[in-house]
Structures are given as structure tokens and as C-alpha cells.
Short mmCIF file of C-alpha atoms and ligand atoms in Angstrom, two decimals:
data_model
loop_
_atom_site.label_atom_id
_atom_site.label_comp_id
_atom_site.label_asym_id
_atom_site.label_seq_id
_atom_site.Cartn_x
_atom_site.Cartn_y
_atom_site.Cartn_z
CA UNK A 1 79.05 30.56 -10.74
CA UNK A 2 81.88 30.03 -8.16
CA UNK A 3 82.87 31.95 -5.27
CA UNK A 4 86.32 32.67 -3.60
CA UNK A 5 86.78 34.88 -0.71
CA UNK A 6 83.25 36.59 -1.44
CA UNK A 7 84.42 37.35 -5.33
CA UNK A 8 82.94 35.85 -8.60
CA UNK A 9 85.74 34.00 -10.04
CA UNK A 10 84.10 32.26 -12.55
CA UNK A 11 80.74 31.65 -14.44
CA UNK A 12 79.04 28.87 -15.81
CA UNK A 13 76.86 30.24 -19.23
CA UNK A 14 75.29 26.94 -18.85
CA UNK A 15 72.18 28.64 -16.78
CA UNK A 16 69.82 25.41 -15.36
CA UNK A 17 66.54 26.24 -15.55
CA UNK A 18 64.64 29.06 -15.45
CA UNK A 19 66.19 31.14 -12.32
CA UNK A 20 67.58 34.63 -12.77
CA UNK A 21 70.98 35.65 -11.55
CA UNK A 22 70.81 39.19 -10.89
CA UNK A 23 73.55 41.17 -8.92
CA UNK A 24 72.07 41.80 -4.92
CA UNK A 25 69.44 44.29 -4.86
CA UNK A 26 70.02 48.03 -3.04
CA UNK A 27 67.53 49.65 -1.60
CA UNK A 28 67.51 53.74 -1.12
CA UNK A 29 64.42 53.66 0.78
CA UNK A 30 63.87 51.62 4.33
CA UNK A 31 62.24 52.33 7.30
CA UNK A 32 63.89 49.81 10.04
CA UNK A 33 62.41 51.67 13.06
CA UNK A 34 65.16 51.40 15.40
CA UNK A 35 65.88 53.07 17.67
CA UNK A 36 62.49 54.08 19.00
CA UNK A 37 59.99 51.60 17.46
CA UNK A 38 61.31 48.47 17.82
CA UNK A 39 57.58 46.91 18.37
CA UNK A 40 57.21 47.84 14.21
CA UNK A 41 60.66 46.48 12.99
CA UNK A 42 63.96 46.17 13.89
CA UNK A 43 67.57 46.81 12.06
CA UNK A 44 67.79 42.62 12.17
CA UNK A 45 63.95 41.93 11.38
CA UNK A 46 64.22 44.28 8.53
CA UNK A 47 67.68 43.04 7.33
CA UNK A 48 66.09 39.88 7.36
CA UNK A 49 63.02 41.12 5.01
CA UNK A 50 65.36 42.64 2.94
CA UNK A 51 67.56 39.59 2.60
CA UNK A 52 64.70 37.50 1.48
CA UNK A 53 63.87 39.94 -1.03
CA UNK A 54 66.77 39.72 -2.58
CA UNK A 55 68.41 42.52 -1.29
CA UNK A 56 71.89 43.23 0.14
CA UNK A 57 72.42 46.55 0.68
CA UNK A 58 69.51 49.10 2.13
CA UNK A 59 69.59 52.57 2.95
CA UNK A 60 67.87 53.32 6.27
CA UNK A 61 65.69 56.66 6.43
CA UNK A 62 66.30 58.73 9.46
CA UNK A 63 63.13 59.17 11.09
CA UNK A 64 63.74 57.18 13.80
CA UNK A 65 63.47 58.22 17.63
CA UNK A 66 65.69 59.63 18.31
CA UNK A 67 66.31 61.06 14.89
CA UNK A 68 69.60 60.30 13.22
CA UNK A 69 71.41 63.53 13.24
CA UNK A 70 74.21 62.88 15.03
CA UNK A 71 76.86 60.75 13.78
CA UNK A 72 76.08 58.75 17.23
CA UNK A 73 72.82 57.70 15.95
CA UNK A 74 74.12 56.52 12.27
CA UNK A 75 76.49 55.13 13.53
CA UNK A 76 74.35 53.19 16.31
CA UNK A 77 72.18 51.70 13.40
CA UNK A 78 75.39 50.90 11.03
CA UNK A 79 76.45 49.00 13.90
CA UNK A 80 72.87 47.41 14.32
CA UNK A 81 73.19 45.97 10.52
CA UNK A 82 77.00 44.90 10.69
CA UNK A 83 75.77 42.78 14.33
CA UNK A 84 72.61 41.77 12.13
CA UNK A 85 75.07 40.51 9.46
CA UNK A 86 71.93 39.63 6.54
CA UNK A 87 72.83 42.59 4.26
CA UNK A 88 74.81 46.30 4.31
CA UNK A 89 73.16 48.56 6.26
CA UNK A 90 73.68 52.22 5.28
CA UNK A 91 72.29 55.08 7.72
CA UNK A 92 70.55 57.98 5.97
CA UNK A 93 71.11 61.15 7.77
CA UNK A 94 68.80 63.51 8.64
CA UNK A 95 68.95 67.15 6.51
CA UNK A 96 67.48 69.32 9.51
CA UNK A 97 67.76 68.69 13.19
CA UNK A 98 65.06 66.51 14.32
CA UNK A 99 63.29 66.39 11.40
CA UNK A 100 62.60 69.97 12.37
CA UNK A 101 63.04 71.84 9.20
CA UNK A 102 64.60 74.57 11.04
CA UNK A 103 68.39 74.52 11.86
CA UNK A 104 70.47 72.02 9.82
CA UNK A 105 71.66 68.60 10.82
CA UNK A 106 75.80 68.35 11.61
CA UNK A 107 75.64 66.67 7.77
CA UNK A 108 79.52 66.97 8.16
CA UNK A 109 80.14 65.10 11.03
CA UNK A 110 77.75 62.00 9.77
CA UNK A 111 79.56 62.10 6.49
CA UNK A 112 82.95 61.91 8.83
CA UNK A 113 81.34 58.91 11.32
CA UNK A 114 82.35 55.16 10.91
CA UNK A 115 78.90 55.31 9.18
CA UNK A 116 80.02 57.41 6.27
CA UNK A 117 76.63 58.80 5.30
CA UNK A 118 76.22 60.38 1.97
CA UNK A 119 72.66 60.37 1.46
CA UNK A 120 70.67 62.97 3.95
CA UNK A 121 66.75 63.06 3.85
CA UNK A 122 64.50 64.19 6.14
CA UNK A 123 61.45 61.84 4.78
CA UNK A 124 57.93 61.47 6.49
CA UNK A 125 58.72 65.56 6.39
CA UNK A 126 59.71 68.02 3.22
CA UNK A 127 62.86 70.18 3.82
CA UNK A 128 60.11 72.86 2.85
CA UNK A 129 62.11 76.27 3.37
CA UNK A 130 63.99 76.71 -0.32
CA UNK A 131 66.38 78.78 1.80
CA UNK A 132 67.40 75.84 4.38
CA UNK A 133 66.98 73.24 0.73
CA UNK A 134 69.55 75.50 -1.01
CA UNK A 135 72.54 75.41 2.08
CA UNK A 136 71.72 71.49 2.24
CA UNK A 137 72.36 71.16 -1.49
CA UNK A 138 75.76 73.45 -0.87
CA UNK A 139 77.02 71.76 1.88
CA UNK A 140 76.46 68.21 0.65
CA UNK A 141 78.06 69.18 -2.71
CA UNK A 142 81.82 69.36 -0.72
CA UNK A 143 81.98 65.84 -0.63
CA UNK A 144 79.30 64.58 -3.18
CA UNK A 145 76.87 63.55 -1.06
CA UNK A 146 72.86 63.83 -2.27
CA UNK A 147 69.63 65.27 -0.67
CA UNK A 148 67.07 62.70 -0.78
CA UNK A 149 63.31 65.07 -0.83
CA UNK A 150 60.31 63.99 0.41
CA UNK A 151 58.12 66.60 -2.12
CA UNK A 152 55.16 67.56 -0.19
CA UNK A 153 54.58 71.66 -0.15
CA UNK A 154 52.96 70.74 3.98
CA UNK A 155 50.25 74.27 3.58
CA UNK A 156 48.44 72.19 0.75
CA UNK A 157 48.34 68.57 2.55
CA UNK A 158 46.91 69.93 5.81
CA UNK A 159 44.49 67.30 7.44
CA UNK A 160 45.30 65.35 3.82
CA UNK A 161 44.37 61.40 3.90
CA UNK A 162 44.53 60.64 0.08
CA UNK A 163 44.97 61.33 -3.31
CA UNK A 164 42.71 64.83 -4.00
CA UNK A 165 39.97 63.96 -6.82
CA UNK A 166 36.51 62.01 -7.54
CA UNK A 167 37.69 59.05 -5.02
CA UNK A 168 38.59 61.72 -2.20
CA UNK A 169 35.35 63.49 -2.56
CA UNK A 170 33.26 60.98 -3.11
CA UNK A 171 34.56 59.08 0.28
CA UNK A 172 34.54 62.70 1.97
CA UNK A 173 38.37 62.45 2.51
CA UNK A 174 40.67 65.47 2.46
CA UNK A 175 42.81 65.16 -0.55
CA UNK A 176 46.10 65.28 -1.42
CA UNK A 177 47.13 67.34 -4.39
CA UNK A 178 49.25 66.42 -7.02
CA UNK A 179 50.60 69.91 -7.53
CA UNK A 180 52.07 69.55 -3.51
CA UNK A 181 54.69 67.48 -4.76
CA UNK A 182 55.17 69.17 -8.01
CA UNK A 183 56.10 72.37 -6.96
CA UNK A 184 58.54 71.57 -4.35
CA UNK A 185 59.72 69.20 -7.70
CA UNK A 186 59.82 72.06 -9.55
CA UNK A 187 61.83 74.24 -7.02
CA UNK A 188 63.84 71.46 -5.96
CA UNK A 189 65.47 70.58 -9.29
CA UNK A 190 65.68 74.42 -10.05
CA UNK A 191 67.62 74.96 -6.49
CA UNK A 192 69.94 71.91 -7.44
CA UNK A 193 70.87 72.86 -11.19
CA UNK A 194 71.35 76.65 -9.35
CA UNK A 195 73.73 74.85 -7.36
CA UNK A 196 75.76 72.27 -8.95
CA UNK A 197 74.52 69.87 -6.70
CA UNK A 198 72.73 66.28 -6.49
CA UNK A 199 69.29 66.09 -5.76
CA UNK A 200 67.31 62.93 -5.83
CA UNK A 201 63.82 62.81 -5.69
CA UNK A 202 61.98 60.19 -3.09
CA UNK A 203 58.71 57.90 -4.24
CA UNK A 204 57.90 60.11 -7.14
CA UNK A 205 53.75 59.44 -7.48
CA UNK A 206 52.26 61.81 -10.30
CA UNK A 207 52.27 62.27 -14.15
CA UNK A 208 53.21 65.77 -13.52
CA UNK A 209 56.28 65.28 -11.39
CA UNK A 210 57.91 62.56 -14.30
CA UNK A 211 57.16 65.37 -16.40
CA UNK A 212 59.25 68.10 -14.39
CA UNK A 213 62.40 65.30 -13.90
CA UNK A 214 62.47 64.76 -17.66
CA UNK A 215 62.67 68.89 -17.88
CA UNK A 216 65.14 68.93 -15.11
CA UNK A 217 67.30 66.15 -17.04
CA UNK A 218 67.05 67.72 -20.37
CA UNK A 219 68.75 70.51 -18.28
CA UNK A 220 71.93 68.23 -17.48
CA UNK A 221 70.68 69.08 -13.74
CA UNK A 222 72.05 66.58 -11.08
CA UNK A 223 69.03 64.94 -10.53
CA UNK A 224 67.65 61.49 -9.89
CA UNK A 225 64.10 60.09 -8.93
CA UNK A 226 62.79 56.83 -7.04
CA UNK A 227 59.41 55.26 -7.90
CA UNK A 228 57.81 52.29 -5.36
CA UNK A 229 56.62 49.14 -5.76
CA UNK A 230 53.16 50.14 -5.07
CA UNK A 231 53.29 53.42 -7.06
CA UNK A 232 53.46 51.29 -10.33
CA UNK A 233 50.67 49.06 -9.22
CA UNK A 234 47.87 50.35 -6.90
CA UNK A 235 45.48 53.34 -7.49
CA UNK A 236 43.36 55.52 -4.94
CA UNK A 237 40.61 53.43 -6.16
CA UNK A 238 41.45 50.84 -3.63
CA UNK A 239 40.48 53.16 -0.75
CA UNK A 240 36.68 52.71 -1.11
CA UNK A 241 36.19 50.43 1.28
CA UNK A 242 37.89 52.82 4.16
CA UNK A 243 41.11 49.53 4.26
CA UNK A 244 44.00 51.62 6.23
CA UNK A 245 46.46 48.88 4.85
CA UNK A 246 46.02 51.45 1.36
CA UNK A 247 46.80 54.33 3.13
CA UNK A 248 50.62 56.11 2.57
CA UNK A 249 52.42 59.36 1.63
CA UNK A 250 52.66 60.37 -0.85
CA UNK A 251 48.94 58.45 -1.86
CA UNK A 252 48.17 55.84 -3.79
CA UNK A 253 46.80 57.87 -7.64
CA UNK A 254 45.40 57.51 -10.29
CA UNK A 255 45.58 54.83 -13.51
CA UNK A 256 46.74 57.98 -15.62
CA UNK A 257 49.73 58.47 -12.98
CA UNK A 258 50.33 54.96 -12.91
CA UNK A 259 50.64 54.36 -16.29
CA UNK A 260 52.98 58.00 -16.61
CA UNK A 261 55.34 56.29 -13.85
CA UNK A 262 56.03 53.50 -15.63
CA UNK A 263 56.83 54.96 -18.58
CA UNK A 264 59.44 57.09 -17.02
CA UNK A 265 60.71 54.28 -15.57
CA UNK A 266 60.96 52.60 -18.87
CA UNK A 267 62.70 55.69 -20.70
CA UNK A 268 65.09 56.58 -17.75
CA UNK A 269 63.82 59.45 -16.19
CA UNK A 270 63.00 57.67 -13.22
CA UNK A 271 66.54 55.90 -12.36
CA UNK A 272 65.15 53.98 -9.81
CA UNK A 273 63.14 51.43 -8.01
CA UNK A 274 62.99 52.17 -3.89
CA UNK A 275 60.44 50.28 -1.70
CA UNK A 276 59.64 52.64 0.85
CA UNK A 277 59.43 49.97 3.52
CA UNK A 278 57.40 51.33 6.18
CA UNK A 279 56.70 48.86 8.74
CA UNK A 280 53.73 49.93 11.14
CA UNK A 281 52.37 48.37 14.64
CA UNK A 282 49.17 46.72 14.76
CA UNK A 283 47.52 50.03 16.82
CA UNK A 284 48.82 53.06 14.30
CA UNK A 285 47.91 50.48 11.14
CA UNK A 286 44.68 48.62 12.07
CA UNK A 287 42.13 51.33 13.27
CA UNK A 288 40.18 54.16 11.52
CA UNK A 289 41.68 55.24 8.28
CA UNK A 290 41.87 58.71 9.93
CA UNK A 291 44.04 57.96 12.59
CA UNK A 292 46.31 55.33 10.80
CA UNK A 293 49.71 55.94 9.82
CA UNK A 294 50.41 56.27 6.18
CA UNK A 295 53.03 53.31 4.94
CA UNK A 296 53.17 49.76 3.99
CA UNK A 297 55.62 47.24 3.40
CA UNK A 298 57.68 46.36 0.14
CA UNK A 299 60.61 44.35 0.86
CA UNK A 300 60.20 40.78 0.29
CA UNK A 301 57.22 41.74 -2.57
CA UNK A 302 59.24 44.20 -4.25
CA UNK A 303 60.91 42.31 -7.02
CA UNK A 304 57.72 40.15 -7.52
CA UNK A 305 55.52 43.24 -8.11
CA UNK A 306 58.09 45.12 -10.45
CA UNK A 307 58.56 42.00 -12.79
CA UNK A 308 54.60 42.05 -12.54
CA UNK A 309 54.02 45.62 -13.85
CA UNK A 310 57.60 46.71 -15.62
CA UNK A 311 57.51 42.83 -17.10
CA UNK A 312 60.72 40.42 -17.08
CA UNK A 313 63.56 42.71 -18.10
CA UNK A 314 65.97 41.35 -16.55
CA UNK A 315 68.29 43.75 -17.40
CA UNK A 316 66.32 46.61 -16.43
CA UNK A 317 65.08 45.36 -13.68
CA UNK A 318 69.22 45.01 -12.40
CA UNK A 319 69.66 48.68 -13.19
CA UNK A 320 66.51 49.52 -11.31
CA UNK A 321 67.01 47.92 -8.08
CA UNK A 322 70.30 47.58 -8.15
CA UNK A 323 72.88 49.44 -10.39
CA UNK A 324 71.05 52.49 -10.05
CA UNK A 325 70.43 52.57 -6.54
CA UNK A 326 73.84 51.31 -5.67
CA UNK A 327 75.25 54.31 -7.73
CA UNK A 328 73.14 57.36 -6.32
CA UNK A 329 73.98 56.12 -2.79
CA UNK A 330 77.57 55.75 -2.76
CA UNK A 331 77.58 52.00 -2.10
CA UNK A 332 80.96 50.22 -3.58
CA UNK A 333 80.48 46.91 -3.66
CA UNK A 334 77.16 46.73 -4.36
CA UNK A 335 75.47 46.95 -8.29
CA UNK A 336 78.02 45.42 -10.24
CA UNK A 337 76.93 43.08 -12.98
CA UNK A 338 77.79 39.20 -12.24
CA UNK A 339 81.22 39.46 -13.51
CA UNK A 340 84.57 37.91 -12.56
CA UNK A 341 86.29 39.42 -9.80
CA UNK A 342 83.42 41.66 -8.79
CA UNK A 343 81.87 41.15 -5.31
CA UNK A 344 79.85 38.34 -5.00
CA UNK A 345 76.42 40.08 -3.70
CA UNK A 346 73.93 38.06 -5.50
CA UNK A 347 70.03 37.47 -5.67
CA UNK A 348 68.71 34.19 -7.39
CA UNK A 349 65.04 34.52 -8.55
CA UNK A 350 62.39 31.84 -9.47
CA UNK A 351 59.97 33.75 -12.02
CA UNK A 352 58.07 31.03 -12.26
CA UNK A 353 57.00 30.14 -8.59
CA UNK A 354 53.55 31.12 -7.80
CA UNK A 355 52.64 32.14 -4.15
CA UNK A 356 50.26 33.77 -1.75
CA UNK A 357 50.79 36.71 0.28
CA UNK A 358 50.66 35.88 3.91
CA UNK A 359 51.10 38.86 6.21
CA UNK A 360 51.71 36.34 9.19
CA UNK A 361 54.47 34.33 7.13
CA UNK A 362 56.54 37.64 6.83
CA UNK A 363 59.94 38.39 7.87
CA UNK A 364 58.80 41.72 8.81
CA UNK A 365 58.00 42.10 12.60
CA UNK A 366 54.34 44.30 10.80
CA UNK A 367 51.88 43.15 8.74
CA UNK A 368 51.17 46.17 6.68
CA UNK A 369 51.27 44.59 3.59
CA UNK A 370 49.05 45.94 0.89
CA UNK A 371 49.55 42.29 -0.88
CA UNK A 372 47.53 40.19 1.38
CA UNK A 373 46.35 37.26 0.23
CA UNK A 374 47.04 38.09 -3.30
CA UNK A 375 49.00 35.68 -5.79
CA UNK A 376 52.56 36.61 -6.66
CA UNK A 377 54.16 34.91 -9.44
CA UNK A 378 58.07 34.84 -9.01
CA UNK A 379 60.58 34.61 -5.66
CA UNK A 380 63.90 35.17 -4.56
CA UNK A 381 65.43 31.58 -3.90
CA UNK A 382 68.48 32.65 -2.50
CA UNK A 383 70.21 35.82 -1.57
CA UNK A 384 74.48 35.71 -1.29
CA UNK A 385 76.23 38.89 0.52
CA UNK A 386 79.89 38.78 -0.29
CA UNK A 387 79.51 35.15 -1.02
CA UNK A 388 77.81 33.56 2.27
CA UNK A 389 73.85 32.46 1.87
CA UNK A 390 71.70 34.70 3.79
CA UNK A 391 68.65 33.18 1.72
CA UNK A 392 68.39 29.50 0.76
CA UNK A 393 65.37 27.47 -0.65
CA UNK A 394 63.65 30.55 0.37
CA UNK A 395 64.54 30.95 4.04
CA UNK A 396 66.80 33.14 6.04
CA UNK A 397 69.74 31.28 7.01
CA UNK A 398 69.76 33.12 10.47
ZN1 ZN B 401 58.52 59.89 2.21
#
């Protein structure tokens, strides 16, 4: 492949080896942490993750303190990721003032910022009043932007710590329901085909909810769904031994939902791949599964673990995290195929390098990594935004 001015201008069919070229990947779903938590991650720390996970574009959610609901604050953290420089930073607003679920967010004004926001979410909380969910769908639908949900129904996950069931009760755990994220799934896509408007669905987690989507699609309703990383690879079953590192929202299920996620995946009702990078301190992560935050990291496993569970579909795989992702969000640019004249944002992957999981070798300013110490096969060599390295031989270039 050769590069002029950050576009493909030619390709070379004669692939050495056994790397994969795929186009850079796009993440819908990061939690960078600044402004406010800057001892968990950072816009650069995270950029750099990102970067050596192949990716080079990520959406960052907006529950950061402050919040981003003002175009000031997107367009503090878009400025944050251009200074960073190690991949496209794109600010997810906030749907409701301060994550409040009361009053909405000035969506307007963060669509109008040097930030250009078209995605609005108000995740770690559920835009829970269908009244306030149905004038976000309305006024996003002006300029095509798209309400990411977080589906949790918040009066059935009070005090909740992990998936309801056997596990839960047998570990005296308060559980969290399936059917708390399927019926705000169920009113959400109903809200959005009432509407006209997009709706995209944030780490779907049960059988039941790929079930509703494929309804919801059958419809020719606007709507589009996310799966995780660890959502098509862990079950509840790994809580036993009281490890916070397991615990996150929505919670880890069951082999049934595993096995229904993937297959959505697989026949397109799930568009997409998101990691829901959530980067925690040392004191909210490592301390009584009670009083630990819910979240772990994905960004430089990500590609590893879906190649792992989805298998090497290399085309897929470039819809998934890429394509896909790329398109829902808005992002020109990014999720082209490796074509000439297209933008050269580009992830090179080793399938067959086999390594360890070291939460102290990470990027990643936490070590929340549900992958500790286990064997990966597969990693990103080298990561190109617009043409310059960000990743070589495995390392960030800055
Ligand atoms: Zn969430």
C-alpha cells in the first residue's frame, strides 16, 4: 500500500505474510474520563489505548465531570484529542442536563459547536421518562443525529450488582434483570419507529433484547445496536469468587445470552462492535464487589477477543468495528474499505502473535482489565491515522 498526503493511492495484492489490513477501527463507546477523573484515564492516555488497538476514531461518552452538555465541554474534549493527535476524538453529548434525566441537554448548540456532535447519550444512566426519550428522538431527527440508550428501567436494578438468576442467588447478590433492559428496548424502538427517528441501542447483553431489535428491524424502524467485547465472551459465572474486575452494567450473563449475541451479530441485527472502555482507579475498582464501580477496559483487547469468539472474518470483523460504527456516528473519513483515494486510516493486525495480558503493560492509565494474565492470540502491529504511524512494531509512536 502507498500513501500520499494521508490517501491510499495505490495497493500492492501481493499481501506478505499473514497480517490483516483492515480500514482503522471506530469506536461508539469510550469512557476517557476527562474532565473530572483524570487519575482513571485521560483524552491522551485513552487515545493512546485506542491507537494501539487499532483504532482511529472513538466516540467519547459524556459522563464526565462536569458532564458534557454544553457545547463548552465537547468542545473542551474535541480539543483534548486533536492536542493528543493518536486518533479522532468525537464528543458524545449528553441527552439530559447533567445526566439528570429531567430537563434536556442544549442538543442544538453541541450539534452547532466546533465539536459537531451527532450522537447524544446519557450512559452510566437510562433517559428513563418515554416522555423526555420521545422530544430527544424529535429534536435529534432535525439534523440526523442518533440517541445512543443505556436500557436499564432504574425501579428494577435498585441496589442491583449482577446478572439476576442461580449465580446471583446463590452468591446472595441483588440481581439484575434481563427484562430491565428489555422493556426500555421495547419502548425505545417503539418511541423511535413512532417518530421517524434514529435510535441506537448501547452494549446490548440479553437473548431477549436481540430478539426485540430483530422485531424492531423487521419494522424498517431506525434502529441500530452495539454489543462489547466482553458481552460475547464472559458469563456471570465468573463472579463466584466475589473478583470486582467482573463487575459492569449492564452484567456479565449467561452462556444462553452469549451464544444469542453472537448470533445477532453474525445475522446483522446487531450492527456493531463498541468496547465500552471504562477505565476505573485503583480505590472504586479494587475493594469489595459492593462498593466497586461497574466497568472494565476493552481497547487494546478488543479486536483480539472478537476474532476469538466471532472467528477470523475479516470482512465482518471491518464492518463491525469499523464500517458500521463509522456510519451510525457520522464520522467521514473513517470506515472506508482500503481503496484508492480513500483516507488512509489503517490498522495492521498479526493473527498469529500470541501474548499475555499484562494490566501493568497497558496504555490505559487503569488496570481494570478483565483479561489479566490470560493468552491472546492476535495484535495490532501498527495503527496509521490519515497516513502517519501512531502504532509501530506494536508501540505508540508518541
Ligand atoms: Zn452504559
Amino acid at each position: 500500500m502507498t500513501v500520499e498526503d494521508g490517501i491510499i493511492v495505490s495497493i500492492n495484492p501481493d499481501k506478505k505474510g499473514p497480517k490483516i489490513a483492515l480500514p482503522g477501527l471506530v469506536d461508539l463507546h469510550t469512557h476517557l474520563r476527562e474532565p473530572g477523573r483524570e487519575d482513571a484515564e485521560t483524552v491522551e492516555s485513552g487515545s493512546r489505548a485506542a491507537a494501539l488497538g487499532g483504532y482511529t476514531a472513538v466516540c467519547a461518552m459524556a459522563n464526565t465531570s462536569p458532564v458534557a452538555d454544553t457545547a463548552g465541554v465537547v468542545e473542551q474534549v474535541w480539543r483534548l484529542g486533536r492536542e493528543a493527535g493518536l486518533v479522532d476524538v468525537q464528543p458524545i453529548g449528553a441527552v439530559t442536563v447533567g445526566l439528570g434525566g429531567e430537563q434536556l441537554a442544549e442538543l442544538g448548540a453541541m450539534a452547532d459547536s466546533a465539536a459537531r456532535v451527532r450522537v447524544f447519550s446519557d450512559d452510566g444512566h437510562c433517559v428513563s421518562d418515554p416522555r423526555l426519550m420521545r422530544r430527544a428522538l424529535e429534536y435529534v431527527k432535525a439534523f440526523d443525529g442518533v440517541i445512543a440508550q443505556h436500557a436499564e428501567e432504574p425501579r428494577l436494578t435498585t441496589g442491583a450488582q449482577m446478572n439476576e438468576g442461580e449465580v446471583a442467588a446463590r452468591l446472595g447478590l441483588v440481581g439484575w434483570p434481563a427484562v430491565a433492559e428489555e422493556a426500555i428496548i421495547a419502548r425505545d424502538v417503539l418511541l423511535a419507529g413512532h417518530v421517524g427517528a434514529r435510535l441506537h441501542i448501547c452494549h446490548v447483553s440479553t437473548a431477549g433484547s436481540v430478539e426485540l431489535i430483530r422485531w424492531a428491524k423487521s419494522k424498517g424502524w431506525r434502529v441500530t445496536a452495539e454489543v462489547t467485547p466482553h458481552h460475547l465472551l464472559l458469563t456471570e459465572d465468573l463472579a463466584v469468587d466475589y473478583d470486582p474486575v467482573y463487575k459492569v452494567n449492564p452484567p456479565l450473563r449467561t452462556e444462553t445470552d452469549v451464544l444469542a449475541l453472537r448470533k445477532g451479530l453474525q445475522d446483522g441485527t446487531i450492527d456493531c462492535v463498541a468496547t465500552d472502555h471504562a477505565p476505573h482507579s485503583v480505590e472504586d475498582k479494587e475493594c469489595e464487589w459492593a462498593y466497586a464501580r461497574p466497568g472494565m477496559l476493552g481497547l487494546e483487547t478488543a479486536l483480539a477477543i472478537v476474532v476469538q469468539t466471532m472467528g477470523p472474518q475479516w470482512d465482518r470483523i471491518a464492518d463491525w468495528m469499523s464500517v458500521a460504527p463509522a456510519k451510525i456516528a457520522g464520522l467521514a473519513g473513517h470506515g472506508h474499505a482500503l481503496e484508492v483515494g480513500q483516507v488512509a486510516n489503517i490498522a495492521i493486525f498479526d493473527p498469529d502473535v500470541r501474548w499475555t495480558v499484562d494490566p501493568t503493560a497497558l496504555a490505559s492509565r487503569s488496570r481494570n482489565t478483565p483479561y489479566a494474565g490470560m493468552e491472546l492470540r492476535g495484535r495490532v502491529e501498527a495503527t496509521y491515522l490519515r497516513g502517519e504511524p501512531t502504532v509501530l512494531n506494536g508501540k505508540a509512536t508518541r
